[in-house]
mmCIF file of C-alpha atoms in Angstrom:
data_model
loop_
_atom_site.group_PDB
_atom_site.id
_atom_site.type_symbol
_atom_site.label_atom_id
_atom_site.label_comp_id
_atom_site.label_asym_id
_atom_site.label_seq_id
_atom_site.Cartn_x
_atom_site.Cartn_y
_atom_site.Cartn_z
ATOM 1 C CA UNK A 191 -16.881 -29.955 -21.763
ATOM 2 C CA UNK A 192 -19.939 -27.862 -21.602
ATOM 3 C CA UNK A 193 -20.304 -24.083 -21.923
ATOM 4 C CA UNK A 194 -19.575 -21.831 -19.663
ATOM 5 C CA UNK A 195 -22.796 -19.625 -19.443
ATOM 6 C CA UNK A 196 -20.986 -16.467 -18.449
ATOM 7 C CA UNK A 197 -17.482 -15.772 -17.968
ATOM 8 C CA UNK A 198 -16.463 -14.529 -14.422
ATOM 9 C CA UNK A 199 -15.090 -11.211 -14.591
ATOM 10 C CA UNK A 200 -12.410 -10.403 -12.429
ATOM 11 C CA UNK A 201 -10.433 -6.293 -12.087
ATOM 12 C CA UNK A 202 -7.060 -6.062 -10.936
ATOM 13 C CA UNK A 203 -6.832 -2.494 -9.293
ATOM 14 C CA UNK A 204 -2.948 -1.704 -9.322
ATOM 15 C CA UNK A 205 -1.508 1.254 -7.100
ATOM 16 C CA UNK A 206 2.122 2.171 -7.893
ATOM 17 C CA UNK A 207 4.646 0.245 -6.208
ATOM 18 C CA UNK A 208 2.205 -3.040 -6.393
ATOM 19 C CA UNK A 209 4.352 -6.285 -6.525
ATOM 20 C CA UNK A 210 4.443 -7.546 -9.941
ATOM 21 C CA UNK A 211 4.193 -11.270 -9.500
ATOM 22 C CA UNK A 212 1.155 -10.983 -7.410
ATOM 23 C CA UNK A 213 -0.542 -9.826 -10.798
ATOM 24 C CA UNK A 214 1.137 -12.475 -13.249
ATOM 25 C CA UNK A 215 0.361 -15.052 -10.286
ATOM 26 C CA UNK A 216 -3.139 -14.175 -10.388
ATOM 27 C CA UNK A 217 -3.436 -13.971 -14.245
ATOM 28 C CA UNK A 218 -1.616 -16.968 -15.208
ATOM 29 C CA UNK A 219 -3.008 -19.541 -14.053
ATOM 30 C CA UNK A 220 -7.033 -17.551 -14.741
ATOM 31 C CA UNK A 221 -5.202 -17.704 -18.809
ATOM 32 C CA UNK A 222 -4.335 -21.348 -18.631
ATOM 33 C CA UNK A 223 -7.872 -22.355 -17.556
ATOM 34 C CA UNK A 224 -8.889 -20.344 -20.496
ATOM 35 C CA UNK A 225 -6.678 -22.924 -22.889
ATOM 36 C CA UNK A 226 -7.085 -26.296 -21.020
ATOM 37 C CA UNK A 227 -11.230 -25.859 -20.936
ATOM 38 C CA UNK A 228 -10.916 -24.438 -24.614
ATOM 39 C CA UNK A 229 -13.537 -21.806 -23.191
ATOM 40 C CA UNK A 230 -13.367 -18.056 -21.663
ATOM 41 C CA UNK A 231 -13.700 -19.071 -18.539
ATOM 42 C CA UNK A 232 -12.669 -16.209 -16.789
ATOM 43 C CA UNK A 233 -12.103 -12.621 -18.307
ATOM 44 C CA UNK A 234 -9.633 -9.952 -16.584
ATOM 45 C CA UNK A 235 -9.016 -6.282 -16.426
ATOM 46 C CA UNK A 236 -6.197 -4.041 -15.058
ATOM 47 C CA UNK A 237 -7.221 -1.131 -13.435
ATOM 48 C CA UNK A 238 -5.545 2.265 -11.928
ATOM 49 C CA UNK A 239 -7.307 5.351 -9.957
ATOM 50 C CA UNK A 240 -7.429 7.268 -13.447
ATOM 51 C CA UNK A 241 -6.588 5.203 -15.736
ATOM 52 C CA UNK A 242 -3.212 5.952 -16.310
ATOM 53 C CA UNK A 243 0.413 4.024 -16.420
ATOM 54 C CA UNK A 244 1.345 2.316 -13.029
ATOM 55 C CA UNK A 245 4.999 0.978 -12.105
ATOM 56 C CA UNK A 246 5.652 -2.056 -10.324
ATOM 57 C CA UNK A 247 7.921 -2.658 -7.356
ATOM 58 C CA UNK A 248 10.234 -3.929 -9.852
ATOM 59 C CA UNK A 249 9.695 -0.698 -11.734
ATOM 60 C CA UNK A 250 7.743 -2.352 -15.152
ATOM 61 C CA UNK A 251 5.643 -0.599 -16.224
ATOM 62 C CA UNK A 252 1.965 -1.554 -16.818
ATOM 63 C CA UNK A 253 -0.750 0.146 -19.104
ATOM 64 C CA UNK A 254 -4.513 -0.272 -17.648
ATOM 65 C CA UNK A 255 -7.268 -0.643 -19.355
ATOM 66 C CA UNK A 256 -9.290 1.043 -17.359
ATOM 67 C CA UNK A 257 -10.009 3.901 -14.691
ATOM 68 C CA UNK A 258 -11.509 3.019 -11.438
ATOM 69 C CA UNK A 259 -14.001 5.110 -11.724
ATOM 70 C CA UNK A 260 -14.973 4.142 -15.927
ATOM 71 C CA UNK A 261 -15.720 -0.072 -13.678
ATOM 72 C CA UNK A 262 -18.879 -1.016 -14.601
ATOM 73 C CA UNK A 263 -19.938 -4.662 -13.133
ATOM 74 C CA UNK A 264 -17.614 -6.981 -12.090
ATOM 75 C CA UNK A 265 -17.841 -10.459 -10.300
ATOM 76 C CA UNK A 266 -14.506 -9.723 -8.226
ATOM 77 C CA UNK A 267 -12.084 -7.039 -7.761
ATOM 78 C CA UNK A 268 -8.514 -7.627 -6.583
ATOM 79 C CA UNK A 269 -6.146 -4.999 -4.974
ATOM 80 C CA UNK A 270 -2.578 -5.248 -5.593
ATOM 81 C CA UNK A 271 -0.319 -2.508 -3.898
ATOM 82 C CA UNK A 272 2.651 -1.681 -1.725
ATOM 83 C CA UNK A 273 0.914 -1.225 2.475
ATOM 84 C CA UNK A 274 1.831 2.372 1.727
ATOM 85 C CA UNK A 275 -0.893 2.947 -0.920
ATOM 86 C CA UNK A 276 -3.466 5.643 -0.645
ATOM 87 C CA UNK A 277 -5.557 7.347 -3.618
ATOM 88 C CA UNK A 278 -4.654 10.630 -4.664
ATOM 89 C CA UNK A 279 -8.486 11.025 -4.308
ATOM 90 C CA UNK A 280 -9.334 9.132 -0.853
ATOM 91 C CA UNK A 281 -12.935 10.400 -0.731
ATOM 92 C CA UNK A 282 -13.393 9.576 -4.181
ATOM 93 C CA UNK A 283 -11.696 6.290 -4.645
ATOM 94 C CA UNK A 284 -12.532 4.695 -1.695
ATOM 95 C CA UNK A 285 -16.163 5.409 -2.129
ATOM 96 C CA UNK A 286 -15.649 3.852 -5.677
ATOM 97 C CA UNK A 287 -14.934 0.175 -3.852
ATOM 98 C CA UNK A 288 -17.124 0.977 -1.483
ATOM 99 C CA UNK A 289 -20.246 1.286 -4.443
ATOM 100 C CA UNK A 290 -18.750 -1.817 -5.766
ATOM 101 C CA UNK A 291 -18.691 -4.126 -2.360
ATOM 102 C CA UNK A 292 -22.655 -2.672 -2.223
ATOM 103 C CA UNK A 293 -23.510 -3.922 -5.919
ATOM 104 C CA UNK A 294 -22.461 -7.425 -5.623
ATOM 105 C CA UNK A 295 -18.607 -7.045 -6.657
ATOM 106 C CA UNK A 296 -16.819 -9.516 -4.230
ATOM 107 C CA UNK A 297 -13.784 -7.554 -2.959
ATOM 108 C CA UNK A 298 -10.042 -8.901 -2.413
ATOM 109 C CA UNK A 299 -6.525 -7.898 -0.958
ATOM 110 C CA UNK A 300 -2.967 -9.625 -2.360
ATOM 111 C CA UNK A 301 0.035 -8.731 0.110
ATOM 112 C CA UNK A 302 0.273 -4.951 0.341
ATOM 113 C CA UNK A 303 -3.083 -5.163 -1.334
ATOM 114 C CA UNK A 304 -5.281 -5.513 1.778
ATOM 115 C CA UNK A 305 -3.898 -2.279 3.803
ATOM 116 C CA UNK A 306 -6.137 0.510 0.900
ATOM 117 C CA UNK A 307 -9.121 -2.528 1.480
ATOM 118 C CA UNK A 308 -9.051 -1.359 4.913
ATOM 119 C CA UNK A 309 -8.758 1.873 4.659
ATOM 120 C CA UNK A 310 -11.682 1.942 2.202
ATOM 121 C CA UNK A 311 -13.130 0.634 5.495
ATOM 122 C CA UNK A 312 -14.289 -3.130 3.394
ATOM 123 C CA UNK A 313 -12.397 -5.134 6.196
ATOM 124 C CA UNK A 314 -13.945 -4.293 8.943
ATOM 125 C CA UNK A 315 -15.742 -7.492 10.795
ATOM 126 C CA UNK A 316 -14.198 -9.596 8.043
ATOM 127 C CA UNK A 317 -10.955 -11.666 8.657
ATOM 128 C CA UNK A 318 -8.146 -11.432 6.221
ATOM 129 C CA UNK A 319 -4.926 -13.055 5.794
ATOM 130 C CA UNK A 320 -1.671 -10.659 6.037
ATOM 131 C CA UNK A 321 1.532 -11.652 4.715
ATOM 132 C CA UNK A 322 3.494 -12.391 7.730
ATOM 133 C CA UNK A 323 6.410 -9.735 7.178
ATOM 134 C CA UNK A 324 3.766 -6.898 7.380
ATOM 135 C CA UNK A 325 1.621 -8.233 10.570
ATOM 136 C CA UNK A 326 2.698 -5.710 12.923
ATOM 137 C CA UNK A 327 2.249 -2.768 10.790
ATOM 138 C CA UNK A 328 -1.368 -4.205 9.898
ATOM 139 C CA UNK A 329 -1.961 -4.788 13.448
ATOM 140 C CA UNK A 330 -0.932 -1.206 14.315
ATOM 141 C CA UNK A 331 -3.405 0.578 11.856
ATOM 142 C CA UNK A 332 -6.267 -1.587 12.147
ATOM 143 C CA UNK A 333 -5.718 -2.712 15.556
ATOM 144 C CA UNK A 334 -9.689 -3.721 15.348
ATOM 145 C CA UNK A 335 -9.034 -6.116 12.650
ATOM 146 C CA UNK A 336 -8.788 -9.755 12.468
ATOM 147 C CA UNK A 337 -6.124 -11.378 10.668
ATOM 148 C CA UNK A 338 -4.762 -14.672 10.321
ATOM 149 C CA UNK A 339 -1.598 -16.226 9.395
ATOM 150 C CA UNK A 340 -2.931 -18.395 6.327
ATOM 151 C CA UNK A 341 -1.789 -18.528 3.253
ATOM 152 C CA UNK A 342 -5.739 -17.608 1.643
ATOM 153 C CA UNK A 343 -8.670 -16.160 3.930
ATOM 154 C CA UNK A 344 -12.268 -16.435 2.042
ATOM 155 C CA UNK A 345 -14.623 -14.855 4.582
ATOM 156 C CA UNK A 346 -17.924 -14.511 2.740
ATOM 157 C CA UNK A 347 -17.287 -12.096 -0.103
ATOM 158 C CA UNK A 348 -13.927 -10.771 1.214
ATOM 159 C CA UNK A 349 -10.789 -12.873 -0.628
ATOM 160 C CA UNK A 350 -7.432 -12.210 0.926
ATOM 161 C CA UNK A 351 -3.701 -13.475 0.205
ATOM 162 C CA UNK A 352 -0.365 -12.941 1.322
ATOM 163 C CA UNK A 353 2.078 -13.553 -1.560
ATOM 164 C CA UNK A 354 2.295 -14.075 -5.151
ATOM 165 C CA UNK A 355 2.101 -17.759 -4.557
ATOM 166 C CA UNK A 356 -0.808 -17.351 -2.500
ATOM 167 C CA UNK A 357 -2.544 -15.376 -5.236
ATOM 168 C CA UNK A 358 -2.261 -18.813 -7.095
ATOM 169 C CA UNK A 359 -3.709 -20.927 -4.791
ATOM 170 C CA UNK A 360 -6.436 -18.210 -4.449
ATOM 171 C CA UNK A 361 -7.364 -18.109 -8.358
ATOM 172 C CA UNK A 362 -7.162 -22.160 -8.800
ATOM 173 C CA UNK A 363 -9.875 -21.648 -6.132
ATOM 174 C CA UNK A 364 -11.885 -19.566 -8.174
ATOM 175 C CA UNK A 365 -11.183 -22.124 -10.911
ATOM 176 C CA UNK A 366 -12.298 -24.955 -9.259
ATOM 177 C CA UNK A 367 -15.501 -23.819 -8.422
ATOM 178 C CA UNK A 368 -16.002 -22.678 -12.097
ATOM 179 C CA UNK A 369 -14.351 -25.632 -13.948
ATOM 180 C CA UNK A 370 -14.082 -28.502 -11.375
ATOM 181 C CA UNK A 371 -11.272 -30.385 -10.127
ATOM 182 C CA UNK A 372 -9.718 -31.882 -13.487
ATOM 183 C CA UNK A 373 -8.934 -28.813 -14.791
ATOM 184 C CA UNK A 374 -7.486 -26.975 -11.639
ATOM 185 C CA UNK A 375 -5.376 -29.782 -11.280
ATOM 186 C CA UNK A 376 -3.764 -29.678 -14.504
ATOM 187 C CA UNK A 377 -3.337 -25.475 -13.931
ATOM 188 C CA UNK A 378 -1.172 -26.807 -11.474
ATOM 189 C CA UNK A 379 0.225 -29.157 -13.077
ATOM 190 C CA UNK A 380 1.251 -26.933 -16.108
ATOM 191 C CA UNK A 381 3.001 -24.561 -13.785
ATOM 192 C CA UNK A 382 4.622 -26.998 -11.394
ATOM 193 C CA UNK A 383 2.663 -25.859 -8.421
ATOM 194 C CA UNK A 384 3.123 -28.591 -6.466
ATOM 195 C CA UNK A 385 0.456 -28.373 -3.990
ATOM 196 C CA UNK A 386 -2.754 -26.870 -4.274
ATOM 197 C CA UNK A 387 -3.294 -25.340 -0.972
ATOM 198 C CA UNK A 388 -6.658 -23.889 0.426
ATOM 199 C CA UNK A 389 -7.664 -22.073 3.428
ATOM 200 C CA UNK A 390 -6.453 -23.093 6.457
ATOM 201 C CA UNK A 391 -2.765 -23.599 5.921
ATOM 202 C CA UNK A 392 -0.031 -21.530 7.640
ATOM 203 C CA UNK A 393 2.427 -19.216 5.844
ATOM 204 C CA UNK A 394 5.827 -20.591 6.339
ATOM 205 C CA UNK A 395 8.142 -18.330 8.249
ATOM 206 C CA UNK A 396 11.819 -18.484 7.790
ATOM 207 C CA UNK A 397 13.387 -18.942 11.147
ATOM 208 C CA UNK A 398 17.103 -17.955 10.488
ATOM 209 C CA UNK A 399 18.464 -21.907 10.262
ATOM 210 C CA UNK A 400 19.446 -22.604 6.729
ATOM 211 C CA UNK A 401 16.289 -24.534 4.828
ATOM 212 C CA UNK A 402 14.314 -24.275 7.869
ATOM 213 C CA UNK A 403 10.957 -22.941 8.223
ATOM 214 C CA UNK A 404 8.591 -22.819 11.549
ATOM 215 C CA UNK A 405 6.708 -25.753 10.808
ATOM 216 C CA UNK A 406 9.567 -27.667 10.191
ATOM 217 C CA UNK A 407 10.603 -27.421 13.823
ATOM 218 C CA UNK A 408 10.511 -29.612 16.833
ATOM 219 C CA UNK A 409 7.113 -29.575 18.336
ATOM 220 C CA UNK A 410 8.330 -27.691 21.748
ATOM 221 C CA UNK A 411 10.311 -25.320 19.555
ATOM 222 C CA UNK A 412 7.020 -23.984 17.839
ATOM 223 C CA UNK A 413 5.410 -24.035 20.770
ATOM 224 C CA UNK A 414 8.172 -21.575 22.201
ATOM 225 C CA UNK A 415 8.061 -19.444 19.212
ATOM 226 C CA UNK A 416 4.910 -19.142 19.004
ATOM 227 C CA UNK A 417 4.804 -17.423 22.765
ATOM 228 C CA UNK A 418 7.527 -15.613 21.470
ATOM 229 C CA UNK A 419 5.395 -13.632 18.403
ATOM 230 C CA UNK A 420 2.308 -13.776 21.407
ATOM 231 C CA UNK A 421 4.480 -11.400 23.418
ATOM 232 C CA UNK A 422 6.391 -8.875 20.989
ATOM 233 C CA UNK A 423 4.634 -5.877 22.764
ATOM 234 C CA UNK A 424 5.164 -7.435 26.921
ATOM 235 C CA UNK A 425 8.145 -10.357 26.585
ATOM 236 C CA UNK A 426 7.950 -12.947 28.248
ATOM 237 C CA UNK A 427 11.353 -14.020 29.819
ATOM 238 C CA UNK A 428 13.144 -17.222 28.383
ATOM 239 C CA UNK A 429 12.971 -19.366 31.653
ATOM 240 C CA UNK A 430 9.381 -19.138 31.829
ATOM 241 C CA UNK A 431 9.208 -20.162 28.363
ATOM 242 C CA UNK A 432 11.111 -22.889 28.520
ATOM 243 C CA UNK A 433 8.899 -24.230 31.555
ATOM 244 C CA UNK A 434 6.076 -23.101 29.472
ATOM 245 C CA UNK A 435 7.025 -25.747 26.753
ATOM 246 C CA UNK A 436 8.603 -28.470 28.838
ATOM 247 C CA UNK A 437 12.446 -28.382 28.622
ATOM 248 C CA UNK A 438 14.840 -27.470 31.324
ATOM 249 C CA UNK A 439 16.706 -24.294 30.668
ATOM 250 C CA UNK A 440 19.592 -25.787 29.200
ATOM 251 C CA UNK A 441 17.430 -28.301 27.070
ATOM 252 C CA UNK A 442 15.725 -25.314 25.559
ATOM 253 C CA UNK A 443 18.959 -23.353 24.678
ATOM 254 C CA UNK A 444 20.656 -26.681 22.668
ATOM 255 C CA UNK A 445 17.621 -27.553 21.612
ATOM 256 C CA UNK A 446 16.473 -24.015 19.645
ATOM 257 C CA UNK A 447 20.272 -23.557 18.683
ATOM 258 C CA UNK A 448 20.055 -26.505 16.586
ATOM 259 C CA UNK A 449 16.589 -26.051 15.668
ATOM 260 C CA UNK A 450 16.742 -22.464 14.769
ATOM 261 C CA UNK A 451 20.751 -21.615 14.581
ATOM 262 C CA UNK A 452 20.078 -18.920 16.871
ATOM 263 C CA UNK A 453 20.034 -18.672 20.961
ATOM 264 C CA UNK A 454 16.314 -18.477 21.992
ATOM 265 C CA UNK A 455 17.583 -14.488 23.257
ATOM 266 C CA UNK A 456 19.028 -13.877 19.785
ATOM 267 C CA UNK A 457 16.255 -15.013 18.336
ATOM 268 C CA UNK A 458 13.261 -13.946 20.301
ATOM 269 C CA UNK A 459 14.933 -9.945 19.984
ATOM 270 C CA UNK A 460 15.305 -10.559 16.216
ATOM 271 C CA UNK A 461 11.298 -11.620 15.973
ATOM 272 C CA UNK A 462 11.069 -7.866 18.296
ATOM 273 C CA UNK A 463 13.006 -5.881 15.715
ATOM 274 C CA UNK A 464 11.430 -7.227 12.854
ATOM 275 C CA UNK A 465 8.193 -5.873 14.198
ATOM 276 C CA UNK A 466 9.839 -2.707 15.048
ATOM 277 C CA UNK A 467 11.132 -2.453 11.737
ATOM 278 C CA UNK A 468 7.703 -2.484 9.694
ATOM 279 C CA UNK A 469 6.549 0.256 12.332
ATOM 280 C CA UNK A 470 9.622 2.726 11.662
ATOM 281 C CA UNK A 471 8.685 1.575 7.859
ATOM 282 C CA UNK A 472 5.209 1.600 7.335
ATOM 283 C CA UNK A 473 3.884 3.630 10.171
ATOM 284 C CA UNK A 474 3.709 7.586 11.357
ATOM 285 C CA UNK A 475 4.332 6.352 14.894
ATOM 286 C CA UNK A 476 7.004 7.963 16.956
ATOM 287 C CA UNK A 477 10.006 6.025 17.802
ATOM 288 C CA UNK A 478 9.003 6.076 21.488
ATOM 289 C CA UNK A 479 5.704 4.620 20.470
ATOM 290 C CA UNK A 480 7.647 1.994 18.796
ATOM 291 C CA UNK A 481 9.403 1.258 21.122
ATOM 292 C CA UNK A 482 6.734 0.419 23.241
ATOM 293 C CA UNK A 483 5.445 -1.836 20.970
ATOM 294 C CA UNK A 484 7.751 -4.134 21.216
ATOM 295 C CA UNK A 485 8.349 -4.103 24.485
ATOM 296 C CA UNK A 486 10.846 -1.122 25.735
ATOM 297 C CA UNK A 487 10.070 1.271 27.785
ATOM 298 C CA UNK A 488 12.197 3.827 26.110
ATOM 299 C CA UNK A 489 13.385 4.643 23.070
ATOM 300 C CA UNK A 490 17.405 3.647 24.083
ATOM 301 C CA UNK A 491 17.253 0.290 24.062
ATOM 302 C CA UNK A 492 15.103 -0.219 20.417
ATOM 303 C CA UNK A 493 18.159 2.325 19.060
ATOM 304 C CA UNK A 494 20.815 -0.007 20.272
ATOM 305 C CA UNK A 495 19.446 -3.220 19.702
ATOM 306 C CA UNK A 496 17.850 -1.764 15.542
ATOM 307 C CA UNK A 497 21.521 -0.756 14.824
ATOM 308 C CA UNK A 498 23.350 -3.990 16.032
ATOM 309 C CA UNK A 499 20.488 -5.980 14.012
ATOM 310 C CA UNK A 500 20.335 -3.966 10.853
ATOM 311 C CA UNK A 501 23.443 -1.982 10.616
ATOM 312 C CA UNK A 502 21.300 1.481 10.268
ATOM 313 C CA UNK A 503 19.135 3.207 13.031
ATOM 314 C CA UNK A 504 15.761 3.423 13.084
ATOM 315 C CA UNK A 505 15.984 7.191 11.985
ATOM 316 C CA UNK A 506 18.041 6.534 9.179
ATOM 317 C CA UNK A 507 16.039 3.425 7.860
ATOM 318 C CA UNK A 508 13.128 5.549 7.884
ATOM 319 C CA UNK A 509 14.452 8.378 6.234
ATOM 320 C CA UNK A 510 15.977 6.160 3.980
ATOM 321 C CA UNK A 511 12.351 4.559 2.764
ATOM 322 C CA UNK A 512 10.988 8.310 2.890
ATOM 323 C CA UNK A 513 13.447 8.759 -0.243
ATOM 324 C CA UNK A 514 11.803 5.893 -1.684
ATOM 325 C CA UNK A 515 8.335 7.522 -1.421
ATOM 326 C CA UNK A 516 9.620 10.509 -3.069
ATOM 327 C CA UNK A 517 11.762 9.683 -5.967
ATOM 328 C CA UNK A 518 10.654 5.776 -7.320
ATOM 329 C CA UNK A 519 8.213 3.474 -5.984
ATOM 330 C CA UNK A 520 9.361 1.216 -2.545
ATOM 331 C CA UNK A 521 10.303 -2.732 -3.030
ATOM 332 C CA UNK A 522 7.924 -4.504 -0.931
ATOM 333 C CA UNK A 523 7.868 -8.312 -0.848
ATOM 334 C CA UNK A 524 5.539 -10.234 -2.709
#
């Protein structure tokens, strides 16, 4: 195989609390292209606000090379964080990534990752994938924002993904374009990535059944449940729905009870509290605000219904995560 002419250079800019396997995910498989082409391919670089040691969700620590603000040129920059991750130095910081998106550095989010991209304001008119668990708490800060439900977003120079395991599809991406199809293929191959997915496909969303996930429902059940996530903040009552989709009443509730293992009620609420739970979590909004985003129009009702589903109100989850802040760094999926 031919030379590479100049290795890509990619940073990894970790904020405390950042999933770890989003970084090995990333890494890896950048490494193994390294080996299979018998070429540096790709060169890397972890990176913290000053420079200093940075734990993980999983509380590793991790010893950067670097201080944002000692980054000279790089051909991408990647942030990995919890959605609760600031700078201690906003002004300063963000108008680090902000010199970098102007100089050519093509900017990226992974998970938590994208929510400091935004508020450096470098997603603005760009979409970006969000990992599905942290949607409404996205949609709630950057309510001007479009996001999509993929697994990888590439909009021009922005790169976005919503897991660890779409961090891997996003740097065999970067790898095929560098080193061709042969060699992303055996990446894959060495880590038993069975599919090497690109832009365009869905994240899979548990739905509650036992080794079920929304795609592998019945058409009219996605259907439903996707007028279900449609109308978290005004619901949409279950008859209509059903009508909506094409099944009698009683054909929708068999139907999504064997589909789903849950009533289309049950269900539908749970998809409600799940967005009310990453406001209470990852938002300053007040509980009657939250309340009316997801469809009460008082606080009551998202109290009764948080409890039954969670075991722990709404005041006491977030005062619970507020601990977190304060004495160790929060567990955020990756």
């Amino acid at each position: 195989m031919s030379a590479i002419e100049r290795p890509t250079s990619l940073g990894f800019l970790i904020f405390p609390g950042f999933p770890m396997a989003c970084l090995t995910s990333a890494i890896e498989p950048l490494r193994a292209a390294n080996e299979i082409s018998g070429q540096d391919a790709f060169t890397w670089t972890l990176i913290s606000e000053h420079g200093t040691q940075v734990e993980s969700s999983a509380q590793v620590g991790f010893n950067p090379e670097l201080a944002l603000g000692g980054v000279e040129a790089l051909d991408y920059l990647f942030l990995l964080s919890s959605p609760l991750a600031t700078f201690e130095s906003p002004k300063s910081g963000n108008g680090q990534l902000r010199h970098m998106a102007r100089h050519g550095t093509k900017m990226g989010g992974v998970s938590g990752g994208v929510f400091p991209l935004a508020r450096a304001g470098l997603l603005g008119g760009y979409s970006c994938s969000v990992h599905w668990c942290y949607e409404a708490s996205f949609a709630n800060e950057f309510a001007d924002h479009h996001t999509t439900a993929d697994v990888i977003t590439i909009d021009r120079d922005r790169y976005t993904a919503s897991g660890a395991a779409a961090a891997f599809d996003l740097m065999l991406h970067l790898i095929e374009e560098k080193l061709g199809g042969t060699v992303t293929t055996e990446v894959a191959c060495w880590f038993q990535h069975p599919l090497v997915r690109g832009q365009g496909v869905r994240q899979r969303i548990p739905t509650g059944a036992q080794n079920s996930t929304a795609d592998m429902l019945p058409p009219a059940i996605q259907q439903a449940i996707v007028i279900f996530n449609e109308h978290i903040e005004d619901p949409v009552n279950i008859l209509d729905v059903a009508q909506m989709v094409g099944l009698s009443s009683r054909q929708m509730e068999r139907t999504f009870k064997a589909a789903t293992g849950q009533s289309p009620s049950h269900y539908y609420r749970g998809l409600r509290m799940n967005a009310a739970r990453q406001l209470v979590l990852y938002s300053k909004d007040t509980m009657t605000q939250i309340a009316q985003a997801v469809g009460y129009s008082t606080a009551a009702p998202l109290f009764h219904w948080y409890t039954r589903t969670f075991g722990i109100s709404p005041h006491e989850d977030r005062k619970k995560i507020n601990l977190f802040r304060v004495e160790k760094n929060i567990t955020v999926p990756s």
